[in-house]
mmCIF file of C-alpha atoms in Angstrom:
data_model
loop_
_atom_site.group_PDB
_atom_site.id
_atom_site.type_symbol
_atom_site.label_atom_id
_atom_site.label_comp_id
_atom_site.label_asym_id
_atom_site.label_seq_id
_atom_site.Cartn_x
_atom_site.Cartn_y
_atom_site.Cartn_z
ATOM 1 C CA MET A 1 99.449 223.624 61.864
ATOM 2 C CA SER A 2 101.279 226.979 61.441
ATOM 3 C CA ASP A 3 102.553 226.142 58.055
ATOM 4 C CA GLU A 4 98.792 225.415 57.045
ATOM 5 C CA TYR A 5 97.811 228.842 58.545
ATOM 6 C CA ASP A 6 100.788 230.535 56.735
ATOM 7 C CA GLN A 7 99.663 228.738 53.588
ATOM 8 C CA LEU A 8 96.055 230.279 54.122
ATOM 9 C CA ASP A 9 97.461 233.714 54.737
ATOM 10 C CA ASP A 10 99.325 233.582 51.397
ATOM 11 C CA LEU A 11 96.237 232.319 49.379
ATOM 12 C CA ALA A 12 94.054 235.045 51.311
ATOM 13 C CA ALA A 13 96.577 237.781 50.325
ATOM 14 C CA GLN A 14 96.278 236.786 46.665
ATOM 15 C CA LEU A 15 92.502 237.123 46.940
ATOM 16 C CA GLY A 16 92.888 240.648 48.576
ATOM 17 C CA LYS A 17 94.881 241.866 45.612
ATOM 18 C CA SER A 18 92.214 241.170 43.091
ATOM 19 C CA PRO A 19 88.686 242.450 43.683
ATOM 20 C CA ILE A 20 87.174 240.189 41.088
ATOM 21 C CA LEU A 21 88.732 237.267 42.574
ATOM 22 C CA ALA A 22 87.611 238.376 45.934
ATOM 23 C CA LYS A 23 84.053 238.798 44.748
ATOM 24 C CA ALA A 24 84.003 235.357 43.158
ATOM 25 C CA TRP A 25 85.227 233.689 46.196
ATOM 26 C CA GLU A 26 82.677 235.534 48.274
ATOM 27 C CA LEU A 27 79.839 234.321 46.019
ATOM 28 C CA SER A 28 81.292 230.778 45.957
ATOM 29 C CA THR A 29 81.411 230.821 49.833
ATOM 30 C CA THR A 30 78.001 232.313 50.105
ATOM 31 C CA VAL A 31 76.297 229.583 47.811
ATOM 32 C CA SER A 32 78.149 226.729 49.663
ATOM 33 C CA VAL A 33 77.162 227.923 52.963
ATOM 34 C CA SER A 34 73.549 228.784 52.332
ATOM 35 C CA TYR A 35 73.174 225.068 50.849
ATOM 36 C CA ALA A 36 75.034 223.619 53.749
ATOM 37 C CA TRP A 37 72.542 225.410 56.252
ATOM 38 C CA TRP A 38 69.668 224.371 54.129
ATOM 39 C CA LEU A 39 70.489 220.700 54.407
ATOM 40 C CA LEU A 40 71.208 221.349 58.276
ATOM 41 C CA ASN A 41 67.789 222.691 58.585
ATOM 42 C CA HIS A 42 66.061 220.139 56.463
ATOM 43 C CA SER A 43 68.289 217.273 57.613
ATOM 44 C CA TRP A 44 65.384 214.706 56.767
ATOM 45 C CA GLN A 45 66.548 215.182 53.388
ATOM 46 C CA ILE A 46 69.927 213.593 54.102
ATOM 47 C CA LEU A 47 70.142 209.621 53.933
ATOM 48 C CA PRO A 48 69.495 207.437 55.545
ATOM 49 C CA GLU A 49 65.783 208.225 55.459
ATOM 50 C CA ILE A 50 63.675 208.757 58.735
ATOM 51 C CA PRO A 51 60.942 206.023 59.261
ATOM 52 C CA GLY A 52 57.404 207.576 58.253
ATOM 53 C CA THR A 53 56.362 206.801 61.824
ATOM 54 C CA TYR A 54 58.300 209.732 62.859
ATOM 55 C CA ALA A 55 56.392 212.267 60.379
ATOM 56 C CA PRO A 56 59.738 213.352 58.928
ATOM 57 C CA HIS A 57 57.979 215.912 56.570
ATOM 58 C CA ASN A 58 56.761 217.851 59.693
ATOM 59 C CA PRO A 59 59.382 218.290 62.279
ATOM 60 C CA ARG A 60 58.376 219.174 65.996
ATOM 61 C CA LEU A 61 61.371 221.130 67.047
ATOM 62 C CA ARG A 62 64.871 222.316 66.038
ATOM 63 C CA ILE A 63 67.908 223.668 68.014
ATOM 64 C CA TRP A 64 70.892 224.998 66.270
ATOM 65 C CA ASN A 65 74.345 226.226 66.949
ATOM 66 C CA ASN A 66 76.461 228.014 64.079
ATOM 67 C CA ALA A 67 79.509 227.390 66.139
ATOM 68 C CA GLY A 68 80.731 231.066 65.408
ATOM 69 C CA GLY A 69 83.910 232.633 66.593
ATOM 70 C CA TRP A 70 87.097 230.832 67.761
ATOM 71 C CA THR A 71 85.810 227.386 68.768
ATOM 72 C CA ASP A 72 86.697 223.823 67.537
ATOM 73 C CA GLU A 73 82.922 223.113 67.798
ATOM 74 C CA GLU A 74 81.379 222.286 64.347
ATOM 75 C CA PRO A 75 77.934 223.888 63.450
ATOM 76 C CA TYR A 76 74.949 221.492 64.182
ATOM 77 C CA THR A 77 71.218 221.261 64.304
ATOM 78 C CA LEU A 78 69.043 218.921 66.526
ATOM 79 C CA THR A 79 65.901 218.063 64.796
ATOM 80 C CA VAL A 80 63.066 216.417 66.666
ATOM 81 C CA PHE A 81 60.446 214.516 64.823
ATOM 82 C CA GLN A 82 57.143 213.175 66.472
ATOM 83 C CA GLY A 83 54.596 210.812 65.070
ATOM 84 C CA LEU A 84 51.047 210.782 65.739
ATOM 85 C CA ASP A 85 51.504 207.718 67.713
ATOM 86 C CA GLY A 86 53.919 209.478 70.063
ATOM 87 C CA ALA A 87 57.236 207.895 68.398
ATOM 88 C CA THR A 88 59.770 210.548 68.905
ATOM 89 C CA GLN A 89 63.358 210.677 67.109
ATOM 90 C CA CYS A 90 66.084 213.245 67.210
ATOM 91 C CA ARG A 91 68.504 213.656 64.366
ATOM 92 C CA ARG A 92 71.724 215.452 64.905
ATOM 93 C CA ALA A 93 73.316 216.865 61.712
ATOM 94 C CA ILE A 94 76.852 218.023 61.986
ATOM 95 C CA TRP A 95 78.671 220.304 59.201
ATOM 96 C CA HIS A 96 82.390 219.380 59.280
ATOM 97 C CA CYS A 97 83.661 222.800 57.988
ATOM 98 C CA LYS A 98 86.334 223.879 60.401
ATOM 99 C CA SER A 99 89.383 221.847 59.025
ATOM 100 C CA THR A 100 91.961 224.231 57.902
ATOM 101 C CA GLU A 101 93.344 221.779 55.329
ATOM 102 C CA ALA A 102 89.720 221.552 53.671
ATOM 103 C CA THR A 103 89.768 225.396 53.607
ATOM 104 C CA LYS A 104 93.145 225.448 51.925
ATOM 105 C CA VAL A 105 92.118 222.621 49.373
ATOM 106 C CA ARG A 106 89.110 224.641 48.292
ATOM 107 C CA LEU A 107 91.179 228.072 47.682
ATOM 108 C CA ILE A 108 93.874 226.049 45.845
ATOM 109 C CA LYS A 109 91.265 224.517 43.546
ATOM 110 C CA PHE A 110 89.512 227.934 43.236
ATOM 111 C CA PHE A 111 92.918 229.438 41.842
ATOM 112 C CA GLU A 112 93.364 226.522 39.599
ATOM 113 C CA LYS A 113 90.035 227.322 38.121
ATOM 114 C CA ASN A 114 91.011 230.987 37.546
ATOM 115 C CA GLY A 115 88.416 232.274 40.083
ATOM 116 C CA GLU A 116 85.570 230.349 38.766
ATOM 117 C CA VAL A 117 82.614 230.575 40.949
ATOM 118 C CA ARG A 118 82.488 226.901 42.466
ATOM 119 C CA PHE A 119 79.900 225.122 44.405
ATOM 120 C CA GLU A 120 81.351 222.848 47.213
ATOM 121 C CA GLU A 121 79.214 219.805 48.366
ATOM 122 C CA PRO A 122 79.175 220.258 52.286
ATOM 123 C CA ARG A 123 80.296 217.248 54.342
ATOM 124 C CA ILE A 124 77.622 216.620 56.792
ATOM 125 C CA SER A 125 76.953 213.701 59.054
ATOM 126 C CA VAL A 126 73.781 212.636 60.529
ATOM 127 C CA SER A 127 72.920 210.277 63.518
ATOM 128 C CA ASP A 128 69.550 209.423 65.021
ATOM 129 C CA VAL A 129 68.455 208.376 68.501
ATOM 130 C CA GLU A 130 65.099 207.653 69.883
ATOM 131 C CA VAL A 131 63.660 210.064 72.680
ATOM 132 C CA SER A 132 61.720 209.467 75.766
ATOM 133 C CA VAL A 133 58.517 210.993 74.807
ATOM 134 C CA ASP A 134 57.629 211.723 78.613
ATOM 135 C CA ARG A 135 61.019 213.444 79.233
ATOM 136 C CA PHE A 136 60.633 215.348 75.847
ATOM 137 C CA ASN A 137 57.256 216.704 76.594
ATOM 138 C CA SER A 138 58.123 217.520 80.110
ATOM 139 C CA HIS A 139 60.881 219.806 78.875
ATOM 140 C CA LEU A 140 58.377 221.442 76.541
ATOM 141 C CA GLN A 141 56.068 221.980 79.293
ATOM 142 C CA ALA A 142 58.958 223.641 81.024
ATOM 143 C CA ILE A 143 59.637 225.840 78.394
ATOM 144 C CA ALA A 144 55.974 226.633 77.701
ATOM 145 C CA ALA A 145 55.606 227.964 81.328
ATOM 146 C CA HIS A 146 57.638 230.924 80.693
ATOM 147 C CA LYS A 147 55.970 234.166 79.492
ATOM 148 C CA ILE A 148 58.274 236.631 77.683
ATOM 149 C CA PRO A 149 57.737 239.545 75.512
ATOM 150 C CA ALA A 150 57.803 238.981 71.698
ATOM 151 C CA ILE A 151 59.990 242.007 71.201
ATOM 152 C CA SER A 152 62.562 243.666 73.329
ATOM 153 C CA LEU A 153 62.569 247.470 74.191
ATOM 154 C CA GLN A 154 65.940 247.478 75.756
ATOM 155 C CA GLY A 155 67.807 250.867 75.244
ATOM 156 C CA PRO A 156 70.885 251.558 73.192
ATOM 157 C CA GLU A 157 73.104 250.838 76.233
ATOM 158 C CA LYS A 158 72.189 247.180 75.906
ATOM 159 C CA ARG A 159 73.747 247.025 72.442
ATOM 160 C CA SER A 160 76.679 244.663 71.576
ATOM 161 C CA VAL A 161 78.670 244.455 68.494
ATOM 162 C CA THR A 162 80.932 241.288 68.001
ATOM 163 C CA THR A 163 81.195 238.467 65.507
ATOM 164 C CA ASP A 164 83.507 236.135 67.394
ATOM 165 C CA VAL A 165 80.615 234.161 69.209
ATOM 166 C CA SER A 166 78.276 231.667 68.428
ATOM 167 C CA SER A 167 74.690 231.953 67.610
ATOM 168 C CA ILE A 168 72.067 229.640 68.871
ATOM 169 C CA GLY A 169 68.436 229.176 68.112
ATOM 170 C CA PHE A 170 65.271 227.411 68.973
ATOM 171 C CA GLU A 171 62.311 226.645 66.635
ATOM 172 C CA LEU A 172 59.083 225.053 67.517
ATOM 173 C CA PHE A 173 56.449 223.820 65.011
ATOM 174 C CA SER A 174 52.854 222.876 65.211
ATOM 175 C CA HIS A 175 51.437 219.743 64.055
ATOM 176 C CA CYS A 176 49.584 221.558 61.483
ATOM 177 C CA GLN A 177 50.254 221.483 57.616
ATOM 178 C CA PRO A 178 51.672 223.631 56.724
ATOM 179 C CA PRO A 179 52.940 224.303 60.411
ATOM 180 C CA ALA A 180 52.890 227.323 62.486
ATOM 181 C CA GLY A 181 56.165 228.172 64.117
ATOM 182 C CA ILE A 182 57.987 230.504 66.590
ATOM 183 C CA LYS A 183 61.502 230.962 66.466
ATOM 184 C CA PHE A 184 64.035 232.476 68.949
ATOM 185 C CA GLU A 185 67.764 233.127 68.340
ATOM 186 C CA TRP A 186 70.430 234.590 70.738
ATOM 187 C CA SER A 187 74.228 234.907 71.332
ATOM 188 C CA ASP A 188 76.311 236.038 74.230
ATOM 189 C CA THR A 189 74.264 239.170 74.749
ATOM 190 C CA TYR A 190 70.337 238.930 74.748
ATOM 191 C CA PRO A 191 67.334 240.483 76.213
ATOM 192 C CA ILE A 192 67.518 239.789 79.970
ATOM 193 C CA GLU A 193 63.772 239.026 79.891
ATOM 194 C CA TRP A 194 64.619 235.992 77.582
ATOM 195 C CA GLN A 195 66.930 234.385 80.228
ATOM 196 C CA PRO A 196 64.667 231.924 81.978
ATOM 197 C CA LEU A 197 63.530 230.512 78.456
ATOM 198 C CA ILE A 198 67.296 230.369 77.244
ATOM 199 C CA GLU A 199 68.104 228.239 80.610
ATOM 200 C CA GLU A 200 65.211 225.804 79.727
ATOM 201 C CA VAL A 201 66.212 225.613 76.204
ATOM 202 C CA ALA A 202 69.627 224.645 77.132
ATOM 203 C CA LYS A 203 68.307 221.868 79.467
ATOM 204 C CA LEU A 204 66.216 220.639 76.582
ATOM 205 C CA ARG A 205 69.439 220.667 74.370
ATOM 206 C CA ASP A 206 71.494 218.941 76.675
ATOM 207 C CA PHE A 207 68.977 216.240 77.282
ATOM 208 C CA LEU A 208 68.947 215.559 73.324
ATOM 209 C CA LEU A 209 72.555 215.814 73.081
ATOM 210 C CA SER A 210 72.808 213.036 76.056
ATOM 211 C CA GLY A 211 71.328 210.543 73.619
ATOM 212 C CA PHE A 212 74.336 210.527 71.433
ATOM 213 C CA GLU A 213 76.937 210.004 74.084
#
């Protein structure tokens, strides 16, 4: 493993010596990452298809974790689909991007192409489980019971600056077309008023993840 990191350091050092190469690598990475997250957030676009009974075109809820910072966890989304007949399914989409070897291969190919901006197809796996409608609705009701301010007016003393942590989010959609939605996102530091809601979302996330065990 140390050899792989040494090779990555050497390749990164080469990038640092050329602003043009560094800019091309940044653009390549931005394009690839943006597309990967589009797929994670629209996981019904990934095969296998989700049966129409679950209304895949109109997801009910999404929870995500970008797995930032120093962690072996991979970025993922949990998307819940709920049909008009009550059928409920959760799709977990995982982006396998933490491999040191894969990053090294991308850099090597980048240099072989003389810094050509490259798009890399993300490696994403999906799995589906049926979800208990009663338990799912029970979690939603518990979340809905919490009243929190739409904005936080905490002072500057509550600021936190770091990039070595994960960002987690929760998004709920109406059954309308196009849907109305509400989104919350947080990390290690968040408005204290949000804590009850965050704890309830964690319970829902754990419930959904338990179906994949």
